[in-house]
Coordinates of C-alpha atoms and ligand atoms in Angstrom, one line a residue:
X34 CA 148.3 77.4 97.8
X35 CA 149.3 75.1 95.0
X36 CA 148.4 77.1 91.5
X37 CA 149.8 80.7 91.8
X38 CA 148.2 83.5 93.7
X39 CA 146.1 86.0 91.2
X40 CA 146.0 89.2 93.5
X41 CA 144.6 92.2 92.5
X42 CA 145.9 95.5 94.4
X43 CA 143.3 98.6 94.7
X44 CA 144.9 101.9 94.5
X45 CA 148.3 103.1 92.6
X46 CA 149.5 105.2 95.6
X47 CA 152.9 104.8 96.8
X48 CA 151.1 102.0 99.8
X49 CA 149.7 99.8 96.6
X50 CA 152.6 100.4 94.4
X51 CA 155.4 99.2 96.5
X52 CA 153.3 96.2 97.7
X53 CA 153.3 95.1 94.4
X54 CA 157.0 96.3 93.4
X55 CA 158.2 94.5 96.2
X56 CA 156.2 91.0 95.4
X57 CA 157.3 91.4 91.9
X58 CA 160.7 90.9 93.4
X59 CA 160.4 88.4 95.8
X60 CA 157.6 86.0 94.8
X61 CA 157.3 86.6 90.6
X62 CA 154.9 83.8 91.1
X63 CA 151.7 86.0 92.6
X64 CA 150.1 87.1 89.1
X65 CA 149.6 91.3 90.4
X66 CA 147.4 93.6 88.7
X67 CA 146.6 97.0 90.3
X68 CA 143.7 98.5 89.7
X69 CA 143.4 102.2 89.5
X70 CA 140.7 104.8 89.4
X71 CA 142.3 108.3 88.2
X72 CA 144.2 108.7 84.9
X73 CA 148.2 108.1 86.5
X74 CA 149.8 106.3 89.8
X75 CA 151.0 108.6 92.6
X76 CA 147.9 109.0 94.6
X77 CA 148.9 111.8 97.4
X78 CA 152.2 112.2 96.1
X79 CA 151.2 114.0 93.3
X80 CA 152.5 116.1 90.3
X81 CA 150.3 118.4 88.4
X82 CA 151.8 120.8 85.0
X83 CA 150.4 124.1 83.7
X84 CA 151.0 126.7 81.6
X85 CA 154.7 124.4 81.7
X86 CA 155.0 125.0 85.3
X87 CA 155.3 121.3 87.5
X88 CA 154.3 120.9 90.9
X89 CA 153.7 119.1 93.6
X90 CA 150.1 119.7 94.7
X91 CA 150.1 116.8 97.2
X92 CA 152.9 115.7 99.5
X93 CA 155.5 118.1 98.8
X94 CA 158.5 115.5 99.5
X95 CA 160.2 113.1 101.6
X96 CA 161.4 113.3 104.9
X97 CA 162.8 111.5 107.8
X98 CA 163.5 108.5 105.8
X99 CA 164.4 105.5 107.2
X100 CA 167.9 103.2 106.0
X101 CA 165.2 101.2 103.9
X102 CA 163.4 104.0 102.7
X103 CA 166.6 106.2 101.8
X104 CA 168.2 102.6 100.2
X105 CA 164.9 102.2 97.7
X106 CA 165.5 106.3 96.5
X107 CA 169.1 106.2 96.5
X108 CA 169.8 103.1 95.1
X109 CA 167.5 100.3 93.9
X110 CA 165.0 102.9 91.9
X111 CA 166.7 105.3 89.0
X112 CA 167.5 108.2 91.3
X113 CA 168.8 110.6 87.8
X114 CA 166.6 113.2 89.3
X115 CA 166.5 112.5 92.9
X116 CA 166.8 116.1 94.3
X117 CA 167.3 117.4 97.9
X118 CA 165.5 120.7 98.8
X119 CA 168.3 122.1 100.9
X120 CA 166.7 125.4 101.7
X121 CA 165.1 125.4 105.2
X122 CA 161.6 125.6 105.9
X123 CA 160.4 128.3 108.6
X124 CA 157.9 128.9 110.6
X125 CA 154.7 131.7 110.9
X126 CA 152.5 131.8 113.6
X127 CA 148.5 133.3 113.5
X128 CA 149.9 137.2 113.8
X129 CA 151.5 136.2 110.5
X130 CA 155.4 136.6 112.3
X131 CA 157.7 134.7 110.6
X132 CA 160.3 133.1 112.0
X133 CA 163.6 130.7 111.2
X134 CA 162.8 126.5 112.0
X135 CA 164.2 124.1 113.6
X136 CA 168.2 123.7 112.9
X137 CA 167.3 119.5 113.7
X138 CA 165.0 119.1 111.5
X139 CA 166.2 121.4 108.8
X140 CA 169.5 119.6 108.6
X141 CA 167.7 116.5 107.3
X142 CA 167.3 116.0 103.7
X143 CA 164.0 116.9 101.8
X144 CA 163.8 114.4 98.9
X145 CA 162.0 115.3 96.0
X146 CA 162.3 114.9 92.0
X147 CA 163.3 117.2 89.7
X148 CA 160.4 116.2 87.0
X149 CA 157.8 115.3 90.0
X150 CA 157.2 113.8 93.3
X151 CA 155.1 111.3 91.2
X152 CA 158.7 110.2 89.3
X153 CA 158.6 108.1 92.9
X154 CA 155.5 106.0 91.6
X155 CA 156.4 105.9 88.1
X156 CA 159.3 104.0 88.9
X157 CA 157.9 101.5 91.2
X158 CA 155.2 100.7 88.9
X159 CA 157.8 99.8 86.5
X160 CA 157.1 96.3 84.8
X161 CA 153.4 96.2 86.9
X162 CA 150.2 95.8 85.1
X163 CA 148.3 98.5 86.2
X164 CA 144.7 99.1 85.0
X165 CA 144.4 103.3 84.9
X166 CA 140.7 105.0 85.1
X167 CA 138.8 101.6 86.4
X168 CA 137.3 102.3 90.1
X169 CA 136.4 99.1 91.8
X170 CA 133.0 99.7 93.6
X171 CA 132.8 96.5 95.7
X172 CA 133.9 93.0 95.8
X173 CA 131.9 89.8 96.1
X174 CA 133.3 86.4 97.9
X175 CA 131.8 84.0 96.4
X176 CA 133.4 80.3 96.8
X177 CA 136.9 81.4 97.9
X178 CA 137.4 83.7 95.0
X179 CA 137.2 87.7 95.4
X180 CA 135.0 89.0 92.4
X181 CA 136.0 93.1 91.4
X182 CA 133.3 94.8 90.6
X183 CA 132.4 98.3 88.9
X184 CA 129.9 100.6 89.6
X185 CA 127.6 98.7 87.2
X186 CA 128.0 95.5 88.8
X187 CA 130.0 93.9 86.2
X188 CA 133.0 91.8 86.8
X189 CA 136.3 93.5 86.3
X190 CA 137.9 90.6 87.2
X191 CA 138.1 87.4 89.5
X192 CA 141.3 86.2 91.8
X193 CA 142.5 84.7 94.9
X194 CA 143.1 88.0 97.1
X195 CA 142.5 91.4 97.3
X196 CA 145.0 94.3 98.7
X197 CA 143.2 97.0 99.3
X198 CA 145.1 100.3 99.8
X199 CA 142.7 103.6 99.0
X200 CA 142.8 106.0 102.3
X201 CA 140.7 104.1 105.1
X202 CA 136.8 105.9 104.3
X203 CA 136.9 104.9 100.5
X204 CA 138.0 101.6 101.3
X205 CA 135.2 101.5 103.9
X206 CA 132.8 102.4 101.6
X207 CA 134.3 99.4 99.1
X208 CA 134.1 96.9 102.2
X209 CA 130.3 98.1 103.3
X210 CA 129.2 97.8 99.6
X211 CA 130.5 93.7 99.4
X212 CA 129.2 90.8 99.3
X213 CA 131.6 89.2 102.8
X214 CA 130.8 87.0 105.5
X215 CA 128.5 89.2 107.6
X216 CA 131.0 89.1 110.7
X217 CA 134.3 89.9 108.8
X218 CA 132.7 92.9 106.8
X219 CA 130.9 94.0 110.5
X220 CA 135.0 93.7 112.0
X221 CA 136.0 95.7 109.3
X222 CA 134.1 98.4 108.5
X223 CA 134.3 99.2 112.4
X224 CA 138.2 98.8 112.4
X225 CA 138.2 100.9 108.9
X226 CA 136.1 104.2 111.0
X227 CA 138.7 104.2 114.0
X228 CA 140.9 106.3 110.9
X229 CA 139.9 109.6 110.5
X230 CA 141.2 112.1 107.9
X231 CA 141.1 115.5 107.4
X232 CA 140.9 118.0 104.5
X233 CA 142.9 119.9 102.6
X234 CA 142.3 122.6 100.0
X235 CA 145.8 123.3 98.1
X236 CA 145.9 126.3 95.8
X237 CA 148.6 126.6 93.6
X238 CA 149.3 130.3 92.4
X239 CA 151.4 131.0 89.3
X240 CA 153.3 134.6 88.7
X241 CA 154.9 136.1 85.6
X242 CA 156.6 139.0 88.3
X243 CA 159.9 137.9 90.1
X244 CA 158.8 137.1 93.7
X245 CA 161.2 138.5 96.9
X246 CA 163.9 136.5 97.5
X247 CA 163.5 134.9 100.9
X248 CA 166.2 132.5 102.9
X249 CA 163.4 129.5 103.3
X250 CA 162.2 127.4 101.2
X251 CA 158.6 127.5 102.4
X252 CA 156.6 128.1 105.7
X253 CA 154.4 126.0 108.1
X254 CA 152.4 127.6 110.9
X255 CA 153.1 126.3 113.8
X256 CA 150.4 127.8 116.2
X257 CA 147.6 125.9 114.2
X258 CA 145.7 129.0 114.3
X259 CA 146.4 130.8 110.5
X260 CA 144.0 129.8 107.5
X261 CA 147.0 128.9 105.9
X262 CA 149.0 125.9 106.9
X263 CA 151.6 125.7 104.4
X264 CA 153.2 128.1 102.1
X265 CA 155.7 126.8 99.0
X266 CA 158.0 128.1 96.9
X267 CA 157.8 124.9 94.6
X268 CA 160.4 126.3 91.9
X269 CA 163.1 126.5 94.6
X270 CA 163.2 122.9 94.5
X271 CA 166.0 122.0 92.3
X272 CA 165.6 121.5 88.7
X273 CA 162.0 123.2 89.0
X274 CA 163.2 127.1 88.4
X275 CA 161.5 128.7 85.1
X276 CA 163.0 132.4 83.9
X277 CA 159.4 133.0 83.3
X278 CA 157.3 131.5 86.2
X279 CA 157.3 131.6 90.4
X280 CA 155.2 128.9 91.9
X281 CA 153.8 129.3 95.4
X282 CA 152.0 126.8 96.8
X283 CA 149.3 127.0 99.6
X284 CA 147.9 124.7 101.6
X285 CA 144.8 125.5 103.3
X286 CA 144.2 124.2 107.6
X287 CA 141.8 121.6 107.9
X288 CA 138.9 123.8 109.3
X289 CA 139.4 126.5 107.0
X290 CA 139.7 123.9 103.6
X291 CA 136.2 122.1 105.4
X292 CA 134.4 125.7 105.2
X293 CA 135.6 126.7 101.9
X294 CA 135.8 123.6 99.9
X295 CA 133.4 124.1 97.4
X296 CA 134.4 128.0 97.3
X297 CA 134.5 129.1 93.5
X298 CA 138.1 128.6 92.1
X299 CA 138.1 132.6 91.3
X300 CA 136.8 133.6 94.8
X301 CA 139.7 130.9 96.3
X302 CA 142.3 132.8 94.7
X303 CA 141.2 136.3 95.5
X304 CA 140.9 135.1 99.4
X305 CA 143.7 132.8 99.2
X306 CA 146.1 135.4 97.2
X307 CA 145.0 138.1 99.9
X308 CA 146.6 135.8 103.0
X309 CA 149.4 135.1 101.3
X310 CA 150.2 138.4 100.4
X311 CA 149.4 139.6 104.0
X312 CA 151.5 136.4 105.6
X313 CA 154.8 137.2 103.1
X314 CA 154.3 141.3 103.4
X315 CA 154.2 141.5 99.7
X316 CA 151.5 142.5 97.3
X317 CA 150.8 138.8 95.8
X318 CA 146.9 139.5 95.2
X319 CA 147.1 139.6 91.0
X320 CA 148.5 135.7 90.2
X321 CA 148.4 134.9 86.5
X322 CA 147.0 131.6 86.9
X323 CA 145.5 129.2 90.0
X324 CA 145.0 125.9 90.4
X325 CA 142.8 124.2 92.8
X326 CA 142.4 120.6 94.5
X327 CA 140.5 119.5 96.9
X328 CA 141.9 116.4 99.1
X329 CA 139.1 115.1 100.9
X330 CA 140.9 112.6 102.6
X331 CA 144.7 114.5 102.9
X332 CA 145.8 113.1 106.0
X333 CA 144.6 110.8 109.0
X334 CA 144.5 112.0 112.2
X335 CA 143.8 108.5 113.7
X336 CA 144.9 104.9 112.4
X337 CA 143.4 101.7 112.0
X338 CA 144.9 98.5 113.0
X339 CA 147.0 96.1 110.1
X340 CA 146.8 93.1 112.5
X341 CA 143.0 93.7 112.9
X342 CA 142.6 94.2 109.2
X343 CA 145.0 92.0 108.1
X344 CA 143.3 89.1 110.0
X345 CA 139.6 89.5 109.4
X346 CA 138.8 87.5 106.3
X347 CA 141.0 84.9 104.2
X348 CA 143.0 86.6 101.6
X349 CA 142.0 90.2 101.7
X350 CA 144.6 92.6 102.5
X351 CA 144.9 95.8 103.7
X352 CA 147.4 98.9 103.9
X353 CA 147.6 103.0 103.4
X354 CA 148.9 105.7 105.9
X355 CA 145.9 104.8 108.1
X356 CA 147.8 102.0 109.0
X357 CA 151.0 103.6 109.9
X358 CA 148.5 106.0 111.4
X359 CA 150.4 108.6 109.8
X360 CA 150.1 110.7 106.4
X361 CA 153.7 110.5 105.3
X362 CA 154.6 108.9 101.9
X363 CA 157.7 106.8 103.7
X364 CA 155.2 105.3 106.1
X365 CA 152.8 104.5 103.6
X366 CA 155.9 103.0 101.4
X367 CA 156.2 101.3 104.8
X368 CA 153.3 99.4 104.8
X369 CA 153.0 98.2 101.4
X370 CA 156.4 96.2 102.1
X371 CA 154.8 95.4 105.3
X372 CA 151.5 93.9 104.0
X373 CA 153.5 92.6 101.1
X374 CA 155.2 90.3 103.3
X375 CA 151.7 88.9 105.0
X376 CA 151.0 88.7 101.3
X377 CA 153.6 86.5 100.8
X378 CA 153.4 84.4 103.5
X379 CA 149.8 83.5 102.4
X380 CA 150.4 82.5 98.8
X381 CA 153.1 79.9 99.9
Ligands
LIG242 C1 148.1 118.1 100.6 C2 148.9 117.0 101.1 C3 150.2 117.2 101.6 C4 151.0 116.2 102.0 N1 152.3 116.4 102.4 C5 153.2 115.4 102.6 C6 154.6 115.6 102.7 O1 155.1 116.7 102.5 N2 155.4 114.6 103.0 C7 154.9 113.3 103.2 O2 155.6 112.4 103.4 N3 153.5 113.0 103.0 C8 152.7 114.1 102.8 N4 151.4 113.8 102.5 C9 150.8 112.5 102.8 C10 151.1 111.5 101.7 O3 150.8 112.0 100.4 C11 150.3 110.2 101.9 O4 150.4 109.8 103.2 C12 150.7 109.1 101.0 O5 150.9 109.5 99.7 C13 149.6 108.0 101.1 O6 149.8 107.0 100.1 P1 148.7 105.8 100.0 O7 149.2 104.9 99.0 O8 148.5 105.2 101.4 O9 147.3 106.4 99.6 P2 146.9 107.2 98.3 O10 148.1 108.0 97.8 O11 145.7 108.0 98.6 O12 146.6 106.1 97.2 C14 145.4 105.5 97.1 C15 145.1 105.3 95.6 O13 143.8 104.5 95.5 C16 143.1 105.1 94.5 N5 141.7 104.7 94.7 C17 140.8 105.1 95.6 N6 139.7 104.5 95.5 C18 139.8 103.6 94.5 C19 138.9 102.7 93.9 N7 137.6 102.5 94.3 N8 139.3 101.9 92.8 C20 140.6 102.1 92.3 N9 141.5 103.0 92.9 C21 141.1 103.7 93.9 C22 143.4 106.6 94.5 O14 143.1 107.2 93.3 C23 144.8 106.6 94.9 O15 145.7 106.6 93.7 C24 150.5 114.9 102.1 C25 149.2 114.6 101.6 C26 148.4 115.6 101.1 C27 147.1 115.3 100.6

């Protein structure tokens, strides 16, 4: 390609973001501009505040981080509150008996941020142009250029390629609503279904009462068989503790969060507050304050293929935790390097 590359990345996840970190770097020629629907970057990893509590309603941190991965935290991004979770998580089972986790993978560190799991986004979109609160709907390919489109059909804007990062139905959706070559948009929209993802229902309970002191830092249920799948105590990560506020966190199992998900917030937290209370053995059924969100699309069960993506039609890209075939912000880190570098190879 003789001029320089315009590219335009969909999504300001952690898959999008580092893509575009990463090119910044190594070819400051590629003109990036990521386009993103909700109001901050972050995606998954999220970070929500109220009532001056902050937590982590999404991913909840960072494990099992690879040299690379531990390098980009440690090193190359401002790591001033870069915090380790050092208390364990345990395990419960679906007669609510709680028991101590594995010594393995308890020894390993549990990165977070003191101000946010979504401090992680904020500094890789450092020096990008990001467009907040603009969904693109569709593209059109029209004489080698990609043209963005909203919902109205107007032009958001025109360029060379297209990274498209969103979890692997809402990027379908984007790829069956263009205007492609008929066999391409047919290859991709069947490689795009192979990833399945499931729900997840997070309620977020704030108390004004001290909570039990307990020796882990939260719970997973191991037998798959509990409405709850994962129990928090988000101001025990470091740098989170208020004098006047205990967080816990709940998320809700995939089945469960599929029957209840468009349960009343109030009837949530009744039901929700009545679990925990039964699963911990102490009376948690009056919280102060809830919050809710739904994640539709939490975490894929089943991936899609990069090289199949990657391959179907000139200049459009395609990465997420679909294509790691795993929900885990390091892999989806993973493959924003990894399309990155197709990325590259195609603009030179
Ligand atoms: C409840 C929950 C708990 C989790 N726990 C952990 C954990 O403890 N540890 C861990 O490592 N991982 C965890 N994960 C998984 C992790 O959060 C994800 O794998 C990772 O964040 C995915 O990043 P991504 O960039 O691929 O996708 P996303 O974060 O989904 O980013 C896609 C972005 O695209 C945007 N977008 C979508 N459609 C459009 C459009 N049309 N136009 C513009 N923008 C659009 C979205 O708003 C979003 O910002 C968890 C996830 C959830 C939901």
């Amino acid at each position: 390609m003789g001029q320089a590359m315009k590219l335009a990345v969909i999504g300001a996840g952690v898959a999008g973001l580092a893509a575009a970190h990463r090119l910044r770097q190594t070819e400051p020629s590629i003109e990036t501009v990521v386009w993103e629907k909700s109001r901050g970057v972050g995606g998954r990893a999220a970070t929500r505040r109220v009532n001056g509590a902050v937590f982590d309603h999404g991913a909840q941190y960072i494990k099992g981080a690879t040299p690379a991965i531990e390098r980009l935290l440690r090193d190359e991004l401002a790591h001033d509150t870069l915090v380790d979770i050092a208390r364990p998580v345990w395990t419960f089972n679906a007669a609510n008996q709680i028991a101590p986790g594995d010594p393995n993978q308890n020894a390993e560190p549990k990165w977070t941020y003191s101000d946010g799991l979504t401090r992680l986004a904020k500094e890789l979109a450092q020096g990008l142009d990001i467009r907040l609160q603009t969904r693109v709907h569709h593209l059109a390919y029209r004489g080698h250029a990609y043209h963005l489109l909203d919902e109205q059909g107007s032009t958001l804007a025109t360029v060379d390629a297209v990274l498209l990062t969103p979890p692997a139905p809402q990027t379908q959706a984007i790829i069956a609503a263009s205007e492609l070559p008929p066999l391409a948009q047919t290859t991709l929209v069947h490689e795009l279904a192979k990833a399945a993802y499931r729900p997840c229902l997070t309620l977020t309970l704030g108390y004004h009462q001290p909570l039990r002191d307990r020796p882990f830092y939260a719970l997973v249920n191991t037998d798959k068989q509990h409405p709850v799948s994962w129990l928090a105590y988000e101001q025990l990560k470091p740098g989170r503790a208020t004098n006047s506020q205990q967080v816990l966190i709940g998320q809700m199992a995939p089945d469960w969060s599929h029957d209840h998900f468009e349960d009343e917030l109030p009837a949530l937290t009744t039901h929700i507050a009545e679990l925990v209370s039964t699963l911990l053995d102490e009376d948690l059924r009056a919280p102060a304050w809830s919050d809710r969100q739904k994640w539709r699309y939490a975490l894929p069960d089943s991936g899609a293929d990069f090289q199949v993506l990657n391959a179907a039609q000139p200049n459009l890209f395609f990465a997420g935790d679909y294509t790691a075939g795993r929900g885990r912000v390091h892999q989806a880190i993973e493959q924003g390097w990894r399309v990155a570098q197709v990325i590259a190879h195609h603009a030179r």
